[in-house]
Coordinates of N, CA, C and O in Angstrom, one line a residue:
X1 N 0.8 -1.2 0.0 CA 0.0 0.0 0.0 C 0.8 1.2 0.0 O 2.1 1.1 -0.1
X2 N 0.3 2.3 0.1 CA 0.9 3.4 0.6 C 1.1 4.7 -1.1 O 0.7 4.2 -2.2
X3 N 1.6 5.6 -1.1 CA 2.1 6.5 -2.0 C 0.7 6.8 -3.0 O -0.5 6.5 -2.8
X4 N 1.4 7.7 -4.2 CA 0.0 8.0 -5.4 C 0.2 6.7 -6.3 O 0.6 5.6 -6.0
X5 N -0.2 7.3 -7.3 CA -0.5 6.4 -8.5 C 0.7 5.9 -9.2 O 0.7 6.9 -9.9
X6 N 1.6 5.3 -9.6 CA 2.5 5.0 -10.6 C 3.5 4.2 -9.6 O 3.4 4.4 -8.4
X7 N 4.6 3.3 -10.0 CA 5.6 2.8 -9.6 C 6.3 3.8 -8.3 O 6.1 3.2 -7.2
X8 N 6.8 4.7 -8.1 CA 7.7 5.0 -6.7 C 7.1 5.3 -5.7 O 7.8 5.6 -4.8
X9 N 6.3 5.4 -5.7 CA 5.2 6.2 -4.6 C 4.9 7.3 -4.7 O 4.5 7.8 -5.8
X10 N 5.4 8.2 -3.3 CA 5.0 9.9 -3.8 C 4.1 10.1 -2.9 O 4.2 9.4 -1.9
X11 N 3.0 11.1 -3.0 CA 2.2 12.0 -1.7 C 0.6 11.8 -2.6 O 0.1 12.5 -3.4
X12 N 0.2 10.5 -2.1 CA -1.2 10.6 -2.0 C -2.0 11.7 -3.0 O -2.1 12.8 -2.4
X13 N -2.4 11.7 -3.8 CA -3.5 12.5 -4.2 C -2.9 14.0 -5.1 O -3.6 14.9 -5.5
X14 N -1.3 13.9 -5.0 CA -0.5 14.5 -5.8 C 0.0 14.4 -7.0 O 0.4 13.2 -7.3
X15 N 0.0 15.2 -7.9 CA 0.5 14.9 -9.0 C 2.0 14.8 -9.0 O 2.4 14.3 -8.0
X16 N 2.8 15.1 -10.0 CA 4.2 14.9 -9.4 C 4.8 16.5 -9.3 O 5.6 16.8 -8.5
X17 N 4.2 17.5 -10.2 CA 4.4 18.8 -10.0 C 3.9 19.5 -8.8 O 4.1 20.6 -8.4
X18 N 3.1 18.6 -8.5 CA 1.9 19.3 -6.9 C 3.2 18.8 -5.7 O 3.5 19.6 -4.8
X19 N 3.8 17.4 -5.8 CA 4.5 16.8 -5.0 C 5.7 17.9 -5.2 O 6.0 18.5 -4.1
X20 N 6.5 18.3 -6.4 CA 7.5 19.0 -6.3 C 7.6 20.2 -5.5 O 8.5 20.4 -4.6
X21 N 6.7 21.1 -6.0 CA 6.1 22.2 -5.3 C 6.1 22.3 -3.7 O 6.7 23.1 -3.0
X22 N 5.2 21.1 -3.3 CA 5.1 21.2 -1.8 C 6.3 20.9 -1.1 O 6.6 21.2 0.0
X23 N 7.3 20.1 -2.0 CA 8.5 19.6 -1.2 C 9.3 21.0 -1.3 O 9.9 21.4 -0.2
X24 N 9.5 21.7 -2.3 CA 10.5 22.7 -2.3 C 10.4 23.6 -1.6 O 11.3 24.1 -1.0
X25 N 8.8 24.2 -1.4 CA 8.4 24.5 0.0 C 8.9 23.8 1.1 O 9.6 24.7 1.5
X26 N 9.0 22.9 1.9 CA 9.2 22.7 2.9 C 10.7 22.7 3.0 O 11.2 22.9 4.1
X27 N 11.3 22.4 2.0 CA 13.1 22.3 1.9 C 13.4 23.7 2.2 O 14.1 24.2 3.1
X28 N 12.6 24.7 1.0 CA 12.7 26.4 1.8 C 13.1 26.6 3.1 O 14.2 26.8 3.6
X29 N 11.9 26.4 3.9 CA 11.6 26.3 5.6 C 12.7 25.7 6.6 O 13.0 25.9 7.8
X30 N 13.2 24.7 5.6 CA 14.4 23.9 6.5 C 15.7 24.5 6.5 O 16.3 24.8 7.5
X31 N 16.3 24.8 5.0 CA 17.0 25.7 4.7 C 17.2 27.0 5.6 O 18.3 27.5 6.0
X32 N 16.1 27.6 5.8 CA 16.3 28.8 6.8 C 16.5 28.8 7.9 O 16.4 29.8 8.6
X33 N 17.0 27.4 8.4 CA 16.9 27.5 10.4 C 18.5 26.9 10.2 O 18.7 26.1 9.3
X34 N 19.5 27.3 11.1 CA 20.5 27.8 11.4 C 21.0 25.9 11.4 O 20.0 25.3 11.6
X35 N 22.1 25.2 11.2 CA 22.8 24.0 10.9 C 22.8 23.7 12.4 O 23.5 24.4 13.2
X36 N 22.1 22.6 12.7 CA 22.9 21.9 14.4 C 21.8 22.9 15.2 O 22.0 23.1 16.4
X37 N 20.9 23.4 14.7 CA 19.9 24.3 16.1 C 19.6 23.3 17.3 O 19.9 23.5 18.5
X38 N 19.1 22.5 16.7 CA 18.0 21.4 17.2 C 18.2 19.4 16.6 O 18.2 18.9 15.5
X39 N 18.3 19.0 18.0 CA 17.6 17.7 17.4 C 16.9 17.1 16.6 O 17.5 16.1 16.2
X40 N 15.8 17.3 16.1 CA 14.7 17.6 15.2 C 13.9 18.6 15.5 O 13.7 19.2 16.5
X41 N 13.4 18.6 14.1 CA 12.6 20.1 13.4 C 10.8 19.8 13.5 O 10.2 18.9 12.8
X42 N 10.4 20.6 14.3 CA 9.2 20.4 14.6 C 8.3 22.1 13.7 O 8.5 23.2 14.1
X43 N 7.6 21.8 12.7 CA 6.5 22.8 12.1 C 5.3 22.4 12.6 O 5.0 21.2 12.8
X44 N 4.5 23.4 12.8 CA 2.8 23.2 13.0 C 1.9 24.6 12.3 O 2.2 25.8 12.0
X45 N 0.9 23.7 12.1 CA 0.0 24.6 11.4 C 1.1 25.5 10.2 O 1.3 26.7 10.2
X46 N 1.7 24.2 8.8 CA 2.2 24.8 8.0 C 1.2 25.5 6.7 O 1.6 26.3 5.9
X47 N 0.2 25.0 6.8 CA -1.0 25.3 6.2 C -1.1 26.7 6.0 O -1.1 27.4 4.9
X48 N -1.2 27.0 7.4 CA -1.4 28.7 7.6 C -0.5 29.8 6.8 O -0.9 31.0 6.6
X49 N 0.7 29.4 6.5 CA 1.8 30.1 6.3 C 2.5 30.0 4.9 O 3.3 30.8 4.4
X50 N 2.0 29.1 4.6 CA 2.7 28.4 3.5 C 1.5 28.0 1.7 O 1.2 26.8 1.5
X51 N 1.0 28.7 0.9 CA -0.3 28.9 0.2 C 0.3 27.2 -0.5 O -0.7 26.5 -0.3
X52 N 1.1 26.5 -1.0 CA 1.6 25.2 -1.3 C 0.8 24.2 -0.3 O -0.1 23.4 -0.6
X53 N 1.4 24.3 0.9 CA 1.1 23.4 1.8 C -0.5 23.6 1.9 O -1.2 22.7 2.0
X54 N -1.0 24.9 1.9 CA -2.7 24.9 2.2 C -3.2 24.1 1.0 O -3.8 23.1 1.3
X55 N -3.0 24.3 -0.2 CA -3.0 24.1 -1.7 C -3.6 22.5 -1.3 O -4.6 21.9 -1.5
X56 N -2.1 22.1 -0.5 CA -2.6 20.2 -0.4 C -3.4 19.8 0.8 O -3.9 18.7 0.7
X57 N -3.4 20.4 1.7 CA -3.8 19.8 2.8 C -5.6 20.5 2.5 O -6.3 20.3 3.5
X58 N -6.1 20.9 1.8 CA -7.3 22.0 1.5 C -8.0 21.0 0.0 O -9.2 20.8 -0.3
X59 N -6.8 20.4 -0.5 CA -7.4 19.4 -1.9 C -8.3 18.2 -1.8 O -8.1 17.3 -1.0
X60 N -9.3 18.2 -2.5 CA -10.3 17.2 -2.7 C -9.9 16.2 -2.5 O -10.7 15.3 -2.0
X61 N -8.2 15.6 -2.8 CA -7.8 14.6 -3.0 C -7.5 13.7 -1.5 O -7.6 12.5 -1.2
X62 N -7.2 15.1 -0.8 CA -6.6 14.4 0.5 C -8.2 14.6 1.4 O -8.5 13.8 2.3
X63 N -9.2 15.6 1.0 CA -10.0 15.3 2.1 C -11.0 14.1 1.7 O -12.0 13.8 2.4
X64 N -10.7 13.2 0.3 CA -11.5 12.2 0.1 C -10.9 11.3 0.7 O -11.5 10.7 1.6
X65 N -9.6 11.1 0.5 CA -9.0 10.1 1.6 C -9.2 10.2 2.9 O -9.8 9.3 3.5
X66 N -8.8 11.2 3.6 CA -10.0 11.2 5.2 C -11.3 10.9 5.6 O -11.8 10.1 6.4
X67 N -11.9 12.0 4.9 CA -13.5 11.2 5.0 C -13.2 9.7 4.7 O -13.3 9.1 5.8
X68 N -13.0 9.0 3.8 CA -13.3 7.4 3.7 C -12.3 7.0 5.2 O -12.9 6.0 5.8
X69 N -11.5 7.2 5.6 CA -10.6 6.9 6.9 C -11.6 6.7 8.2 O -12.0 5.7 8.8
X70 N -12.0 8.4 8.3 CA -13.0 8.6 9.1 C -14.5 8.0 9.2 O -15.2 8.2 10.2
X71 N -14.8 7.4 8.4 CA -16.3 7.9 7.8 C -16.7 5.8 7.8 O -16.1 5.1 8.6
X72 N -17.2 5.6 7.3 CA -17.7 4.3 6.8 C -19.0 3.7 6.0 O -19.5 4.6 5.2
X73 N -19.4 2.8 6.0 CA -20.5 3.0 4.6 C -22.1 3.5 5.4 O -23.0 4.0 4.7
X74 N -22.1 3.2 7.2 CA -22.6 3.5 7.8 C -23.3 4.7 8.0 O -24.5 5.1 8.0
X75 N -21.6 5.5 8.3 CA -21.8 7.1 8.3 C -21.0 8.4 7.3 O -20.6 9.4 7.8
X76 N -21.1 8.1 6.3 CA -20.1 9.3 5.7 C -20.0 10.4 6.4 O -20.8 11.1 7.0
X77 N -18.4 10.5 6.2 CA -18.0 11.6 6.5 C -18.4 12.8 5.5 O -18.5 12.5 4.4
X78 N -18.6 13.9 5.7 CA -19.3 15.0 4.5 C -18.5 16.5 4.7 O -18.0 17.2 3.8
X79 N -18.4 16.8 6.0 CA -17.4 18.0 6.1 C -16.1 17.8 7.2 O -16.3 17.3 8.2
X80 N -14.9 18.3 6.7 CA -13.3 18.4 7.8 C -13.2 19.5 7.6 O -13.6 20.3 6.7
X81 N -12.3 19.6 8.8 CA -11.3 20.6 9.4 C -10.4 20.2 9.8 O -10.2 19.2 10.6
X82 N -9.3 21.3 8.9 CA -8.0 21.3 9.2 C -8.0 21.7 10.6 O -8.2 23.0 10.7
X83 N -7.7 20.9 12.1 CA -7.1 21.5 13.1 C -5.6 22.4 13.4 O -5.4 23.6 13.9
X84 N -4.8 21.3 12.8 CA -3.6 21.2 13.1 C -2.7 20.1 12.1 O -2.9 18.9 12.1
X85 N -1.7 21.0 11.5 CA -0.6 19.5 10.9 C 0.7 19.8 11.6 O 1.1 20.8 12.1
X86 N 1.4 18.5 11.5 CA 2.6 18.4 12.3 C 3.5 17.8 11.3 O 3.3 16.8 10.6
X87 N 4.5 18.6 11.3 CA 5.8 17.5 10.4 C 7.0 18.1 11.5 O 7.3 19.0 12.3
X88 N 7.5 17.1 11.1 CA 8.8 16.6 12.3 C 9.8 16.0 11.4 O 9.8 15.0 10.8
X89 N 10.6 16.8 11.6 CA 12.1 16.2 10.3 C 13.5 16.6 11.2 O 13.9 17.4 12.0
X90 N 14.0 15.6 10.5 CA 15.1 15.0 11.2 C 16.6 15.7 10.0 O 16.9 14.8 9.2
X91 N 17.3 16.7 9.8 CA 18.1 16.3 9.0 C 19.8 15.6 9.3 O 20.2 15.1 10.3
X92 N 20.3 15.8 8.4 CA 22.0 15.0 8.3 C 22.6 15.8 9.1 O 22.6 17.0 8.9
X93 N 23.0 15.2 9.9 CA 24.0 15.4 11.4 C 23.7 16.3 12.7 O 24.5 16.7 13.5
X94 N 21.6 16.4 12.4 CA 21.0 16.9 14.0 C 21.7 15.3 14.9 O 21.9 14.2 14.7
X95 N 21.9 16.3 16.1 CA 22.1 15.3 17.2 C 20.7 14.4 17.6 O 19.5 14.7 17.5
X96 N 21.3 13.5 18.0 CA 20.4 12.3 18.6 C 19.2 12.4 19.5 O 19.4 12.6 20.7
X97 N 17.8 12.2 18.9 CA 16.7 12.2 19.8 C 16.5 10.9 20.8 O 16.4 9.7 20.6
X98 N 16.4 11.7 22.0 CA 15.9 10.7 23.2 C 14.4 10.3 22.8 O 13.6 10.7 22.0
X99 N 14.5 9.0 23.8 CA 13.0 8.6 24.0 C 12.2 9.7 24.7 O 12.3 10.4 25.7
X100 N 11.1 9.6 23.8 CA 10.0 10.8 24.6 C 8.4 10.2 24.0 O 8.2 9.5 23.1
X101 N 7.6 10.7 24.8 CA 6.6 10.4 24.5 C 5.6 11.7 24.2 O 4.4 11.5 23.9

């Protein structure tokens, strides 16, 4: 399972220029925070900030996939809200994350 449509995977409900886009956005974001700050890189609510990341997280594609997650043949899901998203990235040579919960 897992990824879009075609052989390598990829981001769900992305095309591959939608996938490019959102990634070069977030490589932006990473790029700008200083080498060795942090352990890992914690973003929230990129949505808000970022018209790319709203672009996907706002797309039919991804809220058909939740509704059917959420939802079942029982009860369709019919309207979401974006709360909150979280991405957490780790890059080449952040120091070592403890256990945490």
């Amino acid at each position: 399972g897992g990824g879009g449509g075609g052989g390598g995977g990829g981001i769900a409900g992305l095309d591959e220029r939608q996938q490019k886009e959102l990634l070069r956005a977030l490589q932006r974001r990473l790029n700008a925070l200083p080498d060795g700050a942090v352990p890992f890189l914690q973003h929230f609510n990129l949505w808000r900030v970022s018209p790319e990341i709203f672009s996907f997280v706002s797309s039919p594609q991804l809220a058909g996939v939740a509704a059917q997650l959420l939802g079942g043949d029982d009860a369709p899901v019919t309207k979401l809200r974006i709360y909150q998203d979280s991405l957490f990235t780790k890059r080449p040579g952040d120091g070592p994350t403890n256990w945490h919960s």
